[in-house]
Coordinates of C-alpha atoms in Angstrom, one line a residue:
M1 CA 5.6 -27.5 4.8
P2 CA 3.2 -30.1 6.1
G3 CA 1.8 -30.1 9.6
H4 CA 0.1 -27.4 11.8
H5 CA 1.3 -24.0 12.1
T6 CA 1.0 -21.8 14.7
A7 CA -0.3 -18.3 13.8
L8 CA 1.9 -15.3 14.8
P9 CA 0.2 -12.5 16.6
W10 CA -0.5 -9.5 14.4
R11 CA 2.4 -7.0 16.0
E12 CA 4.7 -10.0 15.8
A13 CA 4.2 -10.7 12.3
V14 CA 4.4 -6.9 11.0
A15 CA 7.9 -6.9 13.0
V16 CA 9.0 -9.9 11.5
A17 CA 8.0 -8.7 8.1
A18 CA 10.1 -5.0 8.8
R19 CA 13.1 -6.7 9.8
A20 CA 13.2 -9.8 7.3
A21 CA 15.3 -7.9 4.6
A22 CA 18.1 -5.4 4.6
P23 CA 17.9 -2.4 2.2
L24 CA 18.8 -3.0 -1.3
P25 CA 21.9 -1.6 -2.8
P26 CA 22.2 2.1 -3.9
E27 CA 22.0 3.4 -7.2
I28 CA 22.5 7.0 -8.6
V29 CA 19.1 8.8 -10.2
P30 CA 18.9 12.4 -11.4
L31 CA 17.7 14.6 -8.9
A32 CA 14.1 15.1 -10.3
G33 CA 13.8 11.2 -10.0
A34 CA 14.7 11.2 -6.4
P35 CA 11.5 12.3 -4.5
G36 CA 9.9 9.2 -3.0
R37 CA 13.2 7.5 -2.5
V38 CA 15.5 6.9 0.4
L39 CA 18.8 8.7 0.4
A40 CA 21.7 6.0 0.7
A41 CA 24.7 8.3 1.5
P42 CA 24.9 11.4 3.6
V43 CA 24.6 14.7 1.5
A44 CA 26.9 17.5 2.1
A45 CA 26.7 21.1 0.8
R46 CA 28.7 21.6 -2.4
A47 CA 29.2 25.5 -1.6
D48 CA 28.3 27.8 1.0
L49 CA 24.5 28.6 1.4
P50 CA 23.9 31.5 0.1
G51 CA 27.2 32.0 -1.7
T52 CA 27.1 35.6 -1.3
D53 CA 25.8 38.2 1.1
T54 CA 21.9 38.4 -0.5
A55 CA 18.9 40.5 -0.1
A56 CA 16.3 39.2 1.5
M57 CA 13.6 41.8 0.3
D58 CA 13.1 44.1 -2.6
G59 CA 14.2 47.6 -1.9
Y60 CA 17.5 49.5 -1.0
A61 CA 21.2 48.3 0.0
V62 CA 22.2 51.2 1.9
A63 CA 25.4 52.2 3.7
G64 CA 24.9 54.8 7.0
P65 CA 21.9 56.6 7.9
G66 CA 19.7 58.1 5.2
P67 CA 18.7 60.0 3.2
W68 CA 20.9 57.8 0.5
T69 CA 21.7 58.7 -3.0
V70 CA 20.7 55.8 -5.2
T71 CA 23.8 54.8 -7.5
A72 CA 22.6 51.8 -9.3
R73 CA 19.9 49.0 -9.7
L74 CA 20.9 45.5 -9.0
L75 CA 18.7 42.6 -10.3
A76 CA 18.6 39.1 -8.9
G77 CA 20.8 37.2 -11.4
G78 CA 22.5 40.1 -12.3
A79 CA 26.5 40.8 -12.1
P80 CA 27.2 41.9 -8.6
W81 CA 27.9 45.6 -8.3
P82 CA 31.5 46.1 -8.2
G83 CA 31.8 49.1 -6.0
H84 CA 31.7 49.8 -2.1
L85 CA 29.0 51.8 -1.0
G86 CA 30.2 54.7 1.4
P87 CA 27.7 56.5 3.9
G88 CA 24.8 58.1 2.4
Q89 CA 24.9 55.9 -0.4
A90 CA 22.3 53.0 -2.0
V91 CA 21.5 50.6 -4.7
E92 CA 18.3 49.6 -5.6
I93 CA 18.1 45.9 -5.1
M94 CA 15.9 42.7 -5.7
T95 CA 15.3 39.6 -3.6
G96 CA 18.1 37.2 -4.1
A97 CA 20.5 39.7 -5.9
T98 CA 24.1 40.1 -4.2
V99 CA 24.3 42.9 -1.7
P100 CA 27.3 45.2 -2.4
A101 CA 30.3 45.7 -0.1
G102 CA 29.6 48.3 2.3
A103 CA 25.8 47.9 2.7
V104 CA 24.4 47.7 6.4
A105 CA 20.9 46.7 5.7
V106 CA 18.2 46.1 3.1
V107 CA 15.5 48.7 3.4
P108 CA 12.2 47.4 1.9
Y109 CA 10.4 49.5 -0.6
E110 CA 7.3 49.8 1.6
H111 CA 9.4 51.7 4.3
T112 CA 11.1 54.1 2.0
T113 CA 9.9 57.5 0.3
A114 CA 11.6 58.4 -3.0
A115 CA 12.3 62.1 -3.5
A116 CA 12.3 64.0 -7.0
D117 CA 16.4 64.5 -6.9
G118 CA 17.0 60.9 -6.8
T119 CA 17.4 60.6 -3.1
V120 CA 15.5 57.9 -0.6
T121 CA 14.6 58.1 2.9
G122 CA 13.5 55.6 5.2
P123 CA 14.1 53.8 8.8
L124 CA 16.7 51.6 9.6
G125 CA 14.7 49.0 11.4
P126 CA 16.1 46.2 13.7
R127 CA 16.2 43.7 11.0
A128 CA 18.8 43.9 8.2
H129 CA 17.0 42.0 5.6
I130 CA 20.4 40.5 4.3
R131 CA 21.2 36.7 4.3
R132 CA 24.8 36.6 4.9
A133 CA 26.8 34.1 3.1
G134 CA 27.1 30.6 4.6
E135 CA 24.3 31.2 7.0
D136 CA 22.6 28.0 6.1
A137 CA 25.7 25.8 5.5
R138 CA 29.3 26.0 4.8
A139 CA 30.7 24.0 1.9
G140 CA 31.3 20.5 2.8
D141 CA 28.9 20.8 6.1
P142 CA 26.6 17.7 6.5
M143 CA 23.0 18.6 5.2
L144 CA 21.1 15.2 5.2
P145 CA 21.7 11.6 6.8
A146 CA 21.6 8.6 4.7
G147 CA 18.1 7.0 5.3
R148 CA 16.3 10.4 4.9
L149 CA 13.2 10.1 2.7
V150 CA 13.2 12.2 -0.2
T151 CA 10.0 14.7 0.4
P152 CA 9.5 17.9 -1.5
A153 CA 11.3 20.0 1.0
V154 CA 14.4 17.3 0.8
A155 CA 14.4 17.9 -3.0
G156 CA 14.5 21.4 -3.1
L157 CA 17.4 21.5 -0.4
L158 CA 19.3 19.1 -2.3
A159 CA 18.6 21.4 -5.4
Q160 CA 20.1 24.3 -3.1
A161 CA 23.3 22.1 -2.1
G162 CA 24.3 21.8 -5.6
A163 CA 23.2 18.3 -6.5
D164 CA 22.4 17.1 -10.0
V165 CA 22.3 13.3 -9.2
V166 CA 21.4 11.5 -5.8
E167 CA 22.5 8.3 -4.1
V168 CA 19.5 6.4 -3.2
R169 CA 18.3 2.8 -2.4
A170 CA 16.8 0.6 -5.1
R171 CA 13.3 0.2 -5.5
P172 CA 12.2 -3.6 -4.8
R173 CA 10.5 -4.8 -7.8
V174 CA 7.2 -6.9 -7.1
R175 CA 5.5 -9.3 -9.3
L176 CA 2.1 -9.7 -8.7
L177 CA 0.7 -13.3 -9.4
V178 CA -3.3 -13.5 -9.2
T179 CA -4.2 -17.2 -9.0
G180 CA -7.6 -18.7 -9.7
D181 CA -9.5 -20.4 -12.3
E182 CA -12.4 -17.9 -11.7
V183 CA -10.3 -14.6 -12.0
I184 CA -10.9 -12.2 -15.0
A185 CA -8.7 -9.3 -15.7
A186 CA -11.4 -6.9 -17.0
G187 CA -15.1 -6.5 -17.6
V188 CA -18.2 -7.6 -15.6
P189 CA -17.9 -11.0 -14.2
A190 CA -20.1 -13.8 -15.4
P191 CA -21.6 -16.3 -13.0
G192 CA -18.9 -18.1 -11.4
Q193 CA -16.1 -15.2 -12.1
V194 CA -14.7 -12.5 -10.3
R195 CA -12.9 -9.4 -11.2
D196 CA -9.6 -9.2 -10.1
V197 CA -9.2 -6.5 -7.8
F198 CA -5.6 -7.1 -6.6
G199 CA -4.1 -5.7 -10.0
P200 CA -5.5 -2.1 -9.5
M201 CA -5.1 -2.4 -5.7
A202 CA -1.7 -3.5 -5.5
P203 CA 0.2 -0.6 -7.2
A204 CA -1.0 1.9 -4.3
L205 CA 0.3 -0.3 -1.8
I206 CA 3.6 -1.3 -3.2
T207 CA 4.5 2.5 -4.3
A208 CA 3.4 4.0 -1.0
A209 CA 6.0 1.3 0.7
G210 CA 8.6 2.5 -1.7
G211 CA 8.3 -0.3 -4.3
V212 CA 7.4 -0.5 -8.0
L213 CA 5.2 -3.1 -9.7
H214 CA 7.2 -5.1 -11.9
D215 CA 4.5 -7.2 -13.5
R216 CA 1.3 -8.9 -13.1
R217 CA 0.2 -12.3 -14.1
L218 CA -3.3 -14.0 -13.9
L219 CA -2.4 -17.9 -13.3
C220 CA -4.8 -20.6 -13.2
D221 CA -5.0 -23.1 -10.3
D222 CA -2.1 -25.3 -11.3
P223 CA 1.2 -25.7 -9.6
G224 CA 3.3 -25.7 -12.5
P225 CA 2.9 -22.3 -13.5
L226 CA 2.8 -21.0 -10.0
T227 CA 6.3 -22.8 -9.7
D228 CA 7.9 -21.2 -12.8
A229 CA 6.8 -17.9 -11.9
L230 CA 8.0 -18.0 -8.1
L231 CA 11.5 -19.3 -9.7
A232 CA 11.8 -16.2 -12.4
P233 CA 14.6 -14.2 -10.8
D234 CA 13.8 -10.7 -12.0
A235 CA 11.9 -9.6 -9.3
E236 CA 12.9 -9.1 -5.6
V237 CA 9.5 -9.6 -4.2
V238 CA 6.7 -12.0 -5.5
A239 CA 3.2 -11.3 -4.0
V240 CA 0.7 -14.1 -4.6
S241 CA -2.7 -13.4 -4.3
G242 CA -4.9 -16.6 -3.6
S243 CA -3.9 -20.3 -3.0
S244 CA -2.7 -19.3 0.3
S245 CA -5.3 -21.4 2.3
A246 CA -6.1 -24.9 2.6
G247 CA -8.3 -25.7 -0.1
R248 CA -7.8 -28.2 -2.9
A249 CA -6.8 -25.4 -5.3
D250 CA -4.6 -24.0 -2.8
H251 CA -1.1 -24.8 -4.1
L252 CA 1.3 -22.2 -2.7
R253 CA 2.6 -23.9 0.3
A254 CA 3.2 -27.2 -1.5
V255 CA 4.9 -25.4 -4.2
L256 CA 7.1 -23.3 -1.9
D257 CA 8.3 -26.5 0.1
K258 CA 9.2 -28.0 -3.2
I259 CA 11.4 -25.1 -4.2
G260 CA 13.0 -24.9 -0.9
G261 CA 11.1 -21.8 0.3
R262 CA 12.0 -20.6 4.0
P263 CA 8.6 -19.5 5.7
L264 CA 9.1 -16.7 8.3
V265 CA 5.2 -16.2 8.9
D266 CA 2.7 -18.9 8.1
Q267 CA -0.7 -17.4 9.2
V268 CA -1.3 -14.4 11.3
A269 CA -3.7 -14.4 14.5
C270 CA -6.0 -11.3 12.9
R271 CA -9.5 -11.3 11.2
P272 CA -9.6 -10.9 8.3
G273 CA -6.4 -11.9 6.8
H274 CA -5.7 -15.3 8.9
P275 CA -4.0 -17.4 6.1
Q276 CA -1.2 -14.8 5.0
L277 CA 2.2 -15.9 4.4
L278 CA 5.9 -14.3 4.2
A279 CA 8.9 -16.3 3.3
A280 CA 12.3 -16.5 1.7
L281 CA 12.8 -17.7 -1.6
P282 CA 16.0 -18.8 -3.2
G283 CA 18.4 -16.3 -4.5
G284 CA 17.7 -13.9 -1.8
R285 CA 14.1 -13.0 -3.0
W286 CA 10.7 -12.8 -0.8
L287 CA 7.4 -14.2 -1.1
V288 CA 4.4 -12.6 0.4
G289 CA 1.2 -14.7 0.2
L290 CA -2.2 -12.7 0.3
P291 CA -5.7 -14.3 0.9
G292 CA -7.9 -14.1 -2.1
N293 CA -10.5 -12.3 -0.5
P294 CA -10.3 -8.7 -1.2
F295 CA -10.5 -7.0 2.1
A296 CA -8.4 -9.9 3.8
G297 CA -5.8 -9.5 1.1
L298 CA -5.6 -5.7 1.5
V299 CA -5.1 -6.2 5.3
A300 CA -2.4 -8.8 4.5
G301 CA -0.7 -6.5 2.1
V302 CA -0.7 -3.8 5.2
T303 CA 0.5 -6.6 7.6
L304 CA 3.4 -8.0 5.7
L305 CA 3.8 -6.9 2.2
Q306 CA 4.3 -2.9 3.2
P307 CA 6.8 -3.5 6.0
L308 CA 8.8 -5.9 4.0
L309 CA 9.1 -3.3 1.0
R310 CA 9.9 -0.5 3.6
G311 CA 12.6 -2.7 4.9
L312 CA 14.1 -3.2 1.2
T313 CA 13.7 0.3 0.6
G314 CA 15.5 1.7 3.8
L315 CA 12.2 3.3 5.1
P316 CA 11.7 2.9 8.8
P317 CA 8.5 1.3 10.0
A318 CA 5.2 3.0 9.3
R319 CA 4.1 5.0 12.6
P320 CA 0.3 4.8 13.4
W321 CA -1.7 7.2 14.8
R322 CA -3.4 6.7 18.5
L323 CA -7.0 7.6 18.4
P324 CA -10.2 6.6 20.4
V325 CA -12.0 4.4 18.0
H326 CA -15.9 4.3 18.6
G327 CA -18.1 1.6 16.8
D328 CA -19.7 -1.9 17.3
V329 CA -17.0 -4.5 16.7
R330 CA -17.4 -7.9 18.2
P331 CA -14.5 -9.1 20.2
A332 CA -12.2 -11.9 19.0
P333 CA -10.0 -13.7 22.0
G334 CA -6.6 -13.9 21.2
I335 CA -7.5 -12.1 17.7
T336 CA -6.5 -8.7 16.3
R337 CA -9.5 -7.3 14.6
L338 CA -8.4 -5.1 11.6
V339 CA -11.3 -2.7 10.7
P340 CA -12.0 0.4 8.5
V341 CA -12.5 3.6 10.1
T342 CA -13.5 7.2 9.1
L343 CA -11.6 10.0 10.9
D344 CA -14.2 12.3 13.0
G345 CA -12.0 15.0 14.3
D346 CA -9.9 13.6 17.1
R347 CA -11.6 10.1 17.0
A348 CA -12.1 7.1 14.4
V349 CA -15.5 5.8 13.7
V350 CA -15.6 2.2 12.8
V351 CA -17.6 1.9 8.9
P352 CA -20.1 -0.9 9.9
G353 CA -20.6 -4.3 7.6
S354 CA -16.8 -4.9 6.6
R355 CA -16.4 -8.5 5.4
P356 CA -13.5 -10.4 4.0
A357 CA -14.6 -10.8 0.7
S358 CA -15.9 -7.3 0.5
L359 CA -14.0 -3.9 -0.2
S360 CA -17.3 -1.6 0.4
G361 CA -16.1 -0.5 3.7
A362 CA -12.8 -0.1 3.1
G363 CA -13.6 2.0 -0.1
L364 CA -15.7 4.3 2.5
S365 CA -12.8 4.6 5.0
D366 CA -10.0 6.9 5.6
A367 CA -8.0 4.5 7.6
L368 CA -7.4 1.0 9.1
A369 CA -8.1 0.4 12.9
V370 CA -5.9 -2.3 14.7
L371 CA -8.4 -3.5 17.6
E372 CA -6.5 -5.9 19.9
D373 CA -8.2 -8.3 22.2
G374 CA -10.0 -6.3 25.1
W375 CA -10.4 -3.3 23.0
T376 CA -14.1 -1.6 23.8
T377 CA -15.8 1.0 22.0
G378 CA -14.2 4.7 22.8
A379 CA -10.6 3.0 23.7
T380 CA -7.8 4.2 22.0
A381 CA -6.1 2.2 19.3
D382 CA -3.6 2.3 16.5
V383 CA -4.9 3.8 13.3
L384 CA -2.9 3.3 9.9
P385 CA -3.9 6.0 7.3
W386 CA -4.4 4.5 3.9

């Protein structure tokens, strides 16, 4: 990819990444493994919900006005009472138990008075406290559409619907390549060395967008190992930290050109994170190039990596908040500034002193503010929670 490349506006780059890839094929997983995944097919109720008339309160299922003679006691999960309640009769009942035929209401314990002769009295209030069979759904009714994220509530609804397994979109696997002769994996860096921050940082970025970290490799500044790693077929996405700029040790663009990669985004008009990259790899896989500076790489992860993964996962684009942003940020004509902010009620406040190579500002922040050309302090802007 020799020659000059025009940097895309930040929002356009995000949009390109979001629509670059179609969702991955579906797979079947146990219900316990579905939360955080995206439904690949609609889900219908396998039975009426609830399956029978059930008690919504602990108390007495009654027929007609009181007083009522108590004839039985029904526990949730126990066998339904086989009889038919007649006027003046009641059964003691627990929440979730099947209401017997003939019952007109469940009178809660706290609204009744028990007499020594085994009868109870109490008012029939405006609410029957009976959940009628099928009031939530009938067998075969559509319950959840394809594309729905399986949240805790959705997982519970799937269980209510009788699902034991769920058809969801496959998670894109991400290989992380951290390049640089100076990068070490652990410990305190010696003079001339730096600690790998992308290894600990990338899993959170990837998981939040529906992907899974497949593996992490530290590579020296050599085009050979980089070429081999880009061609390995066992990950849908390769994220490369470093090697994306124009220095003598930056081989990514030359390697990509050699193996027939097709660039979709080559540089983004933002600060930090300008030298980031999105490209299609042979075999239907994807490459995201992240600047080696930690905060710049984090910004690139939000700009290109996460939207790409959300598209592969079937998740819709992330929706930012709109908040007034206050702080001292130097404008940059034609450039989008991305700055860490803390949230203070209904506004965001810029964390001062943020630099491309430092994560100290980001580490103290709650979110990332997107400041377009022309923004002034107090004006509203998009805010992306971490």
